[in-house]
Coordinates of C-alpha atoms in Angstrom, one line a residue:
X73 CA 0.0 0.0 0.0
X74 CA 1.1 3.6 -0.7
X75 CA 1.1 5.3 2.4
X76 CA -1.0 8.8 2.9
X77 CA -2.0 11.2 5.5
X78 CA -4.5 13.7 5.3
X79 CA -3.9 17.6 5.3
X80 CA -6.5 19.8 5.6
X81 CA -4.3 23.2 3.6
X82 CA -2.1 25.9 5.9
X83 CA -4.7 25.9 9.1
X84 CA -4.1 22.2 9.7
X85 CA -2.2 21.9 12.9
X86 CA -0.4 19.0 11.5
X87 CA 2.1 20.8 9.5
X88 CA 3.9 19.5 6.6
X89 CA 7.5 19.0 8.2
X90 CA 5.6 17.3 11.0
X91 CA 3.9 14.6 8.0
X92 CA 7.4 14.4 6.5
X93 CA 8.4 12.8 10.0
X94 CA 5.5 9.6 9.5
X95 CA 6.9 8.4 6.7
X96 CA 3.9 8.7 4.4
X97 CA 5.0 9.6 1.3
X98 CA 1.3 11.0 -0.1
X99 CA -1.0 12.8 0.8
X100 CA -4.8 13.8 0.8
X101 CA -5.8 16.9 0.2
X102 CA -8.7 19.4 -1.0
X103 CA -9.7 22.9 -1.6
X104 CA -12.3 22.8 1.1
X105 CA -12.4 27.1 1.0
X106 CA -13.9 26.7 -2.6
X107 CA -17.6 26.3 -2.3
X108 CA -19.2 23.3 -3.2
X109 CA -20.6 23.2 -7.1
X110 CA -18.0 25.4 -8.3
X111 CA -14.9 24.4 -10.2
X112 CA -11.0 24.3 -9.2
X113 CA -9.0 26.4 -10.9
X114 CA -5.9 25.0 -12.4
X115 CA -3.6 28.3 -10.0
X116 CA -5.5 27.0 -7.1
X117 CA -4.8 23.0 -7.6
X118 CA -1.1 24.1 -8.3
X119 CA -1.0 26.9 -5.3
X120 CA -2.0 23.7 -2.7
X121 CA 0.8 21.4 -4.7
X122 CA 3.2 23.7 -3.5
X123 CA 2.0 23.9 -0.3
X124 CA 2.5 20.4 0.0
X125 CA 5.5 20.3 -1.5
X126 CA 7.5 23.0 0.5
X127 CA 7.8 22.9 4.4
X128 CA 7.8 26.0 6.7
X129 CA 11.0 27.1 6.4
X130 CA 11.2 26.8 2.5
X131 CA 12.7 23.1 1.6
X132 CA 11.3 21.0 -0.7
X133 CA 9.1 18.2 1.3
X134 CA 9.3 15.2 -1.3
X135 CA 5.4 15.1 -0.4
X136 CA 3.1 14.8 -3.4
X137 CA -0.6 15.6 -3.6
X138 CA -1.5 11.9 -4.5
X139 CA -5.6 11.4 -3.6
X140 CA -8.0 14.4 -3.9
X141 CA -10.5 13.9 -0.3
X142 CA -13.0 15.6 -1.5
X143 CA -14.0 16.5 -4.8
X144 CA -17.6 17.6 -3.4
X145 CA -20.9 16.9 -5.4
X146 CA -23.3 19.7 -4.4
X147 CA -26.6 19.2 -3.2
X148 CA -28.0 20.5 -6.0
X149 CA -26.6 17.4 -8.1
X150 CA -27.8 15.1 -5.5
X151 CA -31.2 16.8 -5.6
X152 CA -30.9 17.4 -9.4
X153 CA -32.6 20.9 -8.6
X154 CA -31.4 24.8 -9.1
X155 CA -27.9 24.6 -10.7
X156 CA -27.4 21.5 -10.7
X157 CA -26.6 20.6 -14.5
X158 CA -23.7 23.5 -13.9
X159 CA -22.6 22.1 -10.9
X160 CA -22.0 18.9 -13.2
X161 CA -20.0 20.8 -15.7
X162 CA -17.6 22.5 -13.3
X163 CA -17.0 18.7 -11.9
X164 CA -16.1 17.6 -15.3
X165 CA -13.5 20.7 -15.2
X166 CA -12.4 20.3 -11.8
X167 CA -11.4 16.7 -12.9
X168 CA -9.6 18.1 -16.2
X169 CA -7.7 20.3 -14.2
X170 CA -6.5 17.7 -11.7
X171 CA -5.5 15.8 -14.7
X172 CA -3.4 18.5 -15.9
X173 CA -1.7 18.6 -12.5
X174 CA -0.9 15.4 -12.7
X175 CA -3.4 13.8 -9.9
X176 CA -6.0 10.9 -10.5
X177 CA -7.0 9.8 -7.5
X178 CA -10.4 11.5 -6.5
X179 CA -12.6 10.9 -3.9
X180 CA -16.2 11.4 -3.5
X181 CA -19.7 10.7 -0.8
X182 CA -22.7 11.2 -1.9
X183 CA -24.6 11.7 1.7
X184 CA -27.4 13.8 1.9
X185 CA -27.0 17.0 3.8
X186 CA -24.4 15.9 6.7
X187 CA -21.2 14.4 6.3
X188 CA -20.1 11.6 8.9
X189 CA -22.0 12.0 12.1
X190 CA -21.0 11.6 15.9
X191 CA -22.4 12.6 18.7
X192 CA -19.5 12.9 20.7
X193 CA -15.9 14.3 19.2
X194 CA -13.9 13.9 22.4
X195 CA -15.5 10.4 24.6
X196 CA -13.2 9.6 27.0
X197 CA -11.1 6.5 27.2
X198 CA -10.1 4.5 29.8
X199 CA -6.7 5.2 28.9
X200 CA -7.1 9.0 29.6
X201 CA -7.6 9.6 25.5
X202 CA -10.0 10.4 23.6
X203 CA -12.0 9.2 20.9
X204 CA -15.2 10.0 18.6
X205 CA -18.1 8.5 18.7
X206 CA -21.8 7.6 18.0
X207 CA -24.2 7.0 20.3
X208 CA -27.3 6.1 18.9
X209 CA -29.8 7.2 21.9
X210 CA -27.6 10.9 22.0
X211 CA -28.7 10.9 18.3
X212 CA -32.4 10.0 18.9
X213 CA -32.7 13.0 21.5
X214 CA -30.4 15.4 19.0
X215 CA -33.0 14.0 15.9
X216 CA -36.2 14.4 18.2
X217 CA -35.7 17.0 20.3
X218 CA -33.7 19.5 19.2
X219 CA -33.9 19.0 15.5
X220 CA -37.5 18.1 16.4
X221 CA -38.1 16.4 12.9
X222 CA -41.4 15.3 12.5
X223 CA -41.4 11.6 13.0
X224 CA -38.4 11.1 14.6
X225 CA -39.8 9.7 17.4
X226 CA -41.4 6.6 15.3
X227 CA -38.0 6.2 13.1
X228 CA -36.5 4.3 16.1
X229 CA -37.5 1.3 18.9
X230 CA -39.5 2.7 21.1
X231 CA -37.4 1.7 23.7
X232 CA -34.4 4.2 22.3
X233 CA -37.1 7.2 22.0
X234 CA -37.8 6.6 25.5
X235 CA -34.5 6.8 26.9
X236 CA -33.5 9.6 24.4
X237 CA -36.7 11.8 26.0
X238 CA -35.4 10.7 29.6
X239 CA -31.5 11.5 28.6
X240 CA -32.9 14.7 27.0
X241 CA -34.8 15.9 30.3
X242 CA -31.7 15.9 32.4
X243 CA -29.1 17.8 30.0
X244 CA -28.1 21.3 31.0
X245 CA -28.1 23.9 28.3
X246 CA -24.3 23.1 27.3
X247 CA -25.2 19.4 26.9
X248 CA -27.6 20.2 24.0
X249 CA -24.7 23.0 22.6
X250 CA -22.1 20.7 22.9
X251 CA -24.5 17.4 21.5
X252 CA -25.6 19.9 18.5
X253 CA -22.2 20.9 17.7
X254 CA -20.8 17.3 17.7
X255 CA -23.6 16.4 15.2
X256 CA -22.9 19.2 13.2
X257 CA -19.4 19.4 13.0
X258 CA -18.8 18.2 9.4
X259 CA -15.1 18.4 7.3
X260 CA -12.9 20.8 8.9
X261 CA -12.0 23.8 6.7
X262 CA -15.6 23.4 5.2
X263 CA -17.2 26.4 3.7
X264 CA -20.6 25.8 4.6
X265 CA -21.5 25.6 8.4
X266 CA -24.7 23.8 9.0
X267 CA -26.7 24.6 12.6
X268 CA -30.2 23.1 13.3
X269 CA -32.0 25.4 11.5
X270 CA -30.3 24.6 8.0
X271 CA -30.5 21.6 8.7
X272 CA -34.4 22.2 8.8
X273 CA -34.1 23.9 5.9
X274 CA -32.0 20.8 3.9
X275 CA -34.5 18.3 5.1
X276 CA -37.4 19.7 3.9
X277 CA -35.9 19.9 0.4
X278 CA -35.0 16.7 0.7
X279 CA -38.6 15.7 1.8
X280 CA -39.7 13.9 -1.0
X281 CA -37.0 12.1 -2.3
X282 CA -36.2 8.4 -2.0
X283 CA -33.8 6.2 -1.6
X284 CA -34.6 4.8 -4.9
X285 CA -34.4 8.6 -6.2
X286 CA -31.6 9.3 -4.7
X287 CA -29.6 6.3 -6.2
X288 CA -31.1 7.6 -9.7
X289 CA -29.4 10.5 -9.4
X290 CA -26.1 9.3 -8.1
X291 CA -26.6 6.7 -11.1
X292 CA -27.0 9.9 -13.5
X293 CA -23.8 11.8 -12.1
X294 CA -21.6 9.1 -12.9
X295 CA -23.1 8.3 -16.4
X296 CA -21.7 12.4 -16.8
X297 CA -18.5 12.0 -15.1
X298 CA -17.0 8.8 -15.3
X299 CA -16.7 9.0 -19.5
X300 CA -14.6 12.6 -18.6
X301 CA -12.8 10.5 -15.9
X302 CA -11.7 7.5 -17.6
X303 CA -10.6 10.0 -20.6
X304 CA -8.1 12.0 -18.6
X305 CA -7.4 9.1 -16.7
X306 CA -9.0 9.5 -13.1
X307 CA -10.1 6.7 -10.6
X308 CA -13.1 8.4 -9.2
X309 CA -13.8 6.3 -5.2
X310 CA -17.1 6.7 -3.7
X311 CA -16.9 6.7 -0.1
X312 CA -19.6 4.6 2.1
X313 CA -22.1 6.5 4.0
X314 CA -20.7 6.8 7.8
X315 CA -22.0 5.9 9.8
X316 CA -23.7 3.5 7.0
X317 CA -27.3 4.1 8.1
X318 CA -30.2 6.4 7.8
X319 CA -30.5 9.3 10.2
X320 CA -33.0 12.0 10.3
X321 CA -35.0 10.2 7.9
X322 CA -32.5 11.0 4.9
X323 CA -31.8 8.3 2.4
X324 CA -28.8 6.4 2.6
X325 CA -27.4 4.2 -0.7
X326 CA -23.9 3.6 -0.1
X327 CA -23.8 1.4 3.0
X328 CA -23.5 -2.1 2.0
X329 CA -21.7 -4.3 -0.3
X330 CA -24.9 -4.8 -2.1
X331 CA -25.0 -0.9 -3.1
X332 CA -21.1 -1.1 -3.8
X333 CA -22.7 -3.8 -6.3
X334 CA -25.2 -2.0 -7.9
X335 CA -22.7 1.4 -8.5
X336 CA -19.6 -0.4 -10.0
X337 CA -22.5 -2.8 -11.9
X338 CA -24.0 0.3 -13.6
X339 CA -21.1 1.9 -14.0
X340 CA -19.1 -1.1 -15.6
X341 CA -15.7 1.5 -16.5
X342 CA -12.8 1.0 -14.6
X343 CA -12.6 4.6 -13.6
X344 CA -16.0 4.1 -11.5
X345 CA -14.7 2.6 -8.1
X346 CA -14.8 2.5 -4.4
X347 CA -13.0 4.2 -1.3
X348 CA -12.9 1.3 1.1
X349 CA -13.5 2.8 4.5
X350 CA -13.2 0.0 7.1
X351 CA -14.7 2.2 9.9
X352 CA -17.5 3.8 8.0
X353 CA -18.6 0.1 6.7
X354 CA -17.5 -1.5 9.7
X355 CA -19.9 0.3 11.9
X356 CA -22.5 -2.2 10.3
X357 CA -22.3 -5.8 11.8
X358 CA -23.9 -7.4 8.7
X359 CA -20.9 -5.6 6.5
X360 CA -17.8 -8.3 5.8
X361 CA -14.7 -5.9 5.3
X362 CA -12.4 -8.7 4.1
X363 CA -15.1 -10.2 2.0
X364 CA -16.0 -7.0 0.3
X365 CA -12.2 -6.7 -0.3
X366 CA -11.8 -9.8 -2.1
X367 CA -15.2 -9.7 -3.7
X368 CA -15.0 -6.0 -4.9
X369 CA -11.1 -5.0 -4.9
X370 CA -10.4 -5.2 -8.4
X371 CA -12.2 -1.7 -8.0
X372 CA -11.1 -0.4 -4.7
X373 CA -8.9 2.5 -5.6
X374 CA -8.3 4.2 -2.3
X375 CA -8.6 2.9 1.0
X376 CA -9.0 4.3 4.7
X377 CA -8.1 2.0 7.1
X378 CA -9.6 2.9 11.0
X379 CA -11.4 0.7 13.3
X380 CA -14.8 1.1 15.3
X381 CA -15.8 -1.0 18.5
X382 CA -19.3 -1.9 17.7
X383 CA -21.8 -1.5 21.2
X384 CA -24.6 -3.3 20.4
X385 CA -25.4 -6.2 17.5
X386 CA -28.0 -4.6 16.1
X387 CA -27.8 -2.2 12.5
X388 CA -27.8 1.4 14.2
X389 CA -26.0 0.4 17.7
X390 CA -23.7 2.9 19.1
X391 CA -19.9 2.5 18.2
X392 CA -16.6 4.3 19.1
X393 CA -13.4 4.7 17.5
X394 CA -11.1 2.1 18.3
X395 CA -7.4 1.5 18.1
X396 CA -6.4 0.8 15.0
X397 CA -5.9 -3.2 15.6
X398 CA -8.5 -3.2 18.1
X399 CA -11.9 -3.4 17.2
X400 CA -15.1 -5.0 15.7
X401 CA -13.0 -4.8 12.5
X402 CA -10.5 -7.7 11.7
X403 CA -7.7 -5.3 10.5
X404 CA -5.5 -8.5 9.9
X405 CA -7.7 -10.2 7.7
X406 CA -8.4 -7.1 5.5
X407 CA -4.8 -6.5 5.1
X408 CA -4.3 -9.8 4.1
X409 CA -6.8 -9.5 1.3
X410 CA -5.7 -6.0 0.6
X411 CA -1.9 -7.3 -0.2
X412 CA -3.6 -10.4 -2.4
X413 CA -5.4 -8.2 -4.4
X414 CA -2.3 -6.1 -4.8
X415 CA -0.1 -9.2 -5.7
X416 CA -3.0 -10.2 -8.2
X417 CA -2.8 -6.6 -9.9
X418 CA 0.8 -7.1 -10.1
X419 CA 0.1 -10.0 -11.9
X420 CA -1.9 -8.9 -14.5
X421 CA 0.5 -5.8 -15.3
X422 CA -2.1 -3.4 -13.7
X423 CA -0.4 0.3 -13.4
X424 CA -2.6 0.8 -10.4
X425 CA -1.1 -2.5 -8.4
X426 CA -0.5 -0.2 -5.6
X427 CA -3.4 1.1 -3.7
X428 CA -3.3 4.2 -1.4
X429 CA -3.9 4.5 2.0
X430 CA -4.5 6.2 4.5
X431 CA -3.9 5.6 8.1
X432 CA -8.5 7.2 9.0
X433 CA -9.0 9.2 11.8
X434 CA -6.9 8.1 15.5
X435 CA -7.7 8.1 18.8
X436 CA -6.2 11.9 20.9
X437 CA -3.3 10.8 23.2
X438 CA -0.5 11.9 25.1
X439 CA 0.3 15.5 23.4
X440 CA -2.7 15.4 21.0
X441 CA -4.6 16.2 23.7
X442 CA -3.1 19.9 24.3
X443 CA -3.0 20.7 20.5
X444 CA -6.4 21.4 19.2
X445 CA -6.4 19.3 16.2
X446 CA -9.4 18.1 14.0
X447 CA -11.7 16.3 15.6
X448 CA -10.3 12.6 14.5
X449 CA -7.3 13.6 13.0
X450 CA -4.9 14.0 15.9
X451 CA -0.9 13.2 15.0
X452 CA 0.2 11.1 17.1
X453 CA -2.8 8.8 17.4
X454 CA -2.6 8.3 13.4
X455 CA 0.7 8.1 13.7
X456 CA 0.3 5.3 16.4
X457 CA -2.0 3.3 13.9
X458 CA -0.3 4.1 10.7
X459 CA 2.7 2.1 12.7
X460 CA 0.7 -0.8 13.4
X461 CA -0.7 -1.2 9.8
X462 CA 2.8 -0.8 8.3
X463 CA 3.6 -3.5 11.1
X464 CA 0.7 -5.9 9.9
X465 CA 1.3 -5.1 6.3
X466 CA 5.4 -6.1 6.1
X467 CA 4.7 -9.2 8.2
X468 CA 1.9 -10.6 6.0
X469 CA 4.0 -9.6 3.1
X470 CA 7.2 -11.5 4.5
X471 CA 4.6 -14.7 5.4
X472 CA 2.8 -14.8 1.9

């Protein structure tokens, strides 16, 4: 695997001389300060190359801007209302002028309104760290209380509405700030801050749309953008929904290897693939991360490789972020197929035998927690599990 680390531009507290010091040699990047639906310049791709390629004090880095994370798709595309049809047209020259710059790695989601969700951006470990994480009756009292979306209330057991009403009763005023803003954090370095009440405002344009729909019009993006991709070149990666489950009644289409099926099965080209998240899938219990590996790798062109600790059995339990090696996930066994499929790509003289990864979010520990980093990107607790992955990796290669 190529090894990457996410870099969120010049505000990231994880500077570029401190990534040279991992030993990733890529890394993942985007222009979150241009506003979703609009296109990226050629000066601005090649302004955020330099970046990455100079450190603070003016030496070249040897980093190179290898996966774009994430090439956004509005909400007009996913809607297919207002400008959506230009929206389409600036991500066909976005991906032109990525092309040009020499990168072909591009990441996408197609989630409805929030990004990946938790309800807690700094639970506390019994270690003294931190971690993020989900929990599902929080949600409920966030979804029917605060939000106060109408049937929220029915979308879950009863017994989970109850206990979210109770829970709800006894938090303070900065319980449902904090709660709210956990929910709501999003990407870092996103344009667009979303608060309750355009949230509201999303949901009810979102009212009448399906999950059928909604797969229709993912369906109709790539049958514009995948012809431009596999022209220039690109492997466009659709991430999975995270957590991979419907909340606040929104559809949900990329959670299971069934809807990885029917997107690389409509899409037959090459350049139509799959991010492989092993936390955002693994927070399913019904989702097989080594099976989908070997079942689906021959299109898995970026992976993220985290962890989860499932808290209940069911589809919707609460789960935390878990050590790398140490969780609900078998990392082991996904490695393993990971480095097959390589091998097997080798084999067949594939230019792309070498997938890129990325070492996904990390648990806060010892001075992560005095530096104020992105919630789930801390340093040294990626660093931690980009260590034991590069461990796991280089023994299973040695044992093949």
């Amino acid at each position: 695997m190529i090894e990457t680390w996410r870099w969120f531009g010049p505000s990231d507290v994880t500077t570029i001389s401190d990534i040279m010091q991992t030993g990733a040699t890529g890394i993942v990047s985007a222009l979150h300060h241009i506003p979703d639906g609009a296109s990226w310049s050629a000066s601005e791709i090649a302004k955020r190359q330099a970046q990455i390629g100079t450190t603070f004090d003016g030496r070249a880095s040897g980093l190179v801007w290898l996966v774009v994370e994430s090439l956004p798709v509005s909400e007009d595309i996913k809607r297919q209302t207002g400008d959506w049809r230009e929206h389409i047209a600036n991500y066909k020259l976005s991906l032109e002028n990525l092309a040009a710059a020499g990168i072909y790695t591009v990441c996408y989601n197609f989630m409805p309104v929030i990004d990946w969700t938790r309800t807690d951006l700094a639970w506390r470990l019994p270690h003294g760290g931190t971690c993020m994480r989900f929990d599902a009756v929080d949600f409920a009292a966030f979804d029917i209380h605060l939000l106060q979306r109408k049937g929220a209330a029915g979308s879950v057991p009863p017994a989970v509405a109850a206990e979210a009403t109770a829970r709800f009763k006894h938090m303070s005023d900065a319980d449902k700030q904090k709660l709210a803003a956990s929910v709501l954090a999003g990407l870092p370095g996103a344009v667009d801050k979303l608060s309750v009440s355009t949230v509201q405002e999303h949901l009810a344009r979102y009212g009448d749309i399906s999950s059928e729909r909604l797969r229709r019009h993912l369906f109709d993006f790539l049958e514009e953008v995948v012809p431009v991709a596999a022209g220039l070149g690109i492997r466009l990666c659709c991430h999975p929904d995270d957590p991979p489950f419907s909340l606040m009644g929104l559809p949900r289409i990329m959670s299971t290897e069934a809807d990885y099926r029917a997107l690389l099965d409509h899409v037959p080209d090459a350049a139509n693939g799959m991010t492989l998240c092993s936390g955002a899938l693994g927070a399913r219990p019904d989702n097989d991360l080594a099976g989908i590996m070997r079942r689906l790798g021959d299109r898995v062109h970026f992976l993220h490789l985290r962890n989860v600790r499932l808290e209940g059995e069911s589809v919707g339990c609460s789960f935390h972020e878990s050590e790398h090696l140490d969780g609900s996930v078998d990392m082991v066994e996904l490695i393993r197929a990971i480095i097959d499929e390589e091998a097997r790509r080798k084999a067949s003289g594939r230019l792309d035998s070498i997938i890129p990864m990325r070492p996904d979010h990390g648990q806060d520990i010892l001075d992560d927690l005095n530096r104020g980093g992105q919630p789930g990107y801390p340093l040294i607790g990626r660093l931690k599990g980009l260590a034991e992955l590069r461990g796991v990796a280089r023994a299973l290669a040695v044992t093949r």
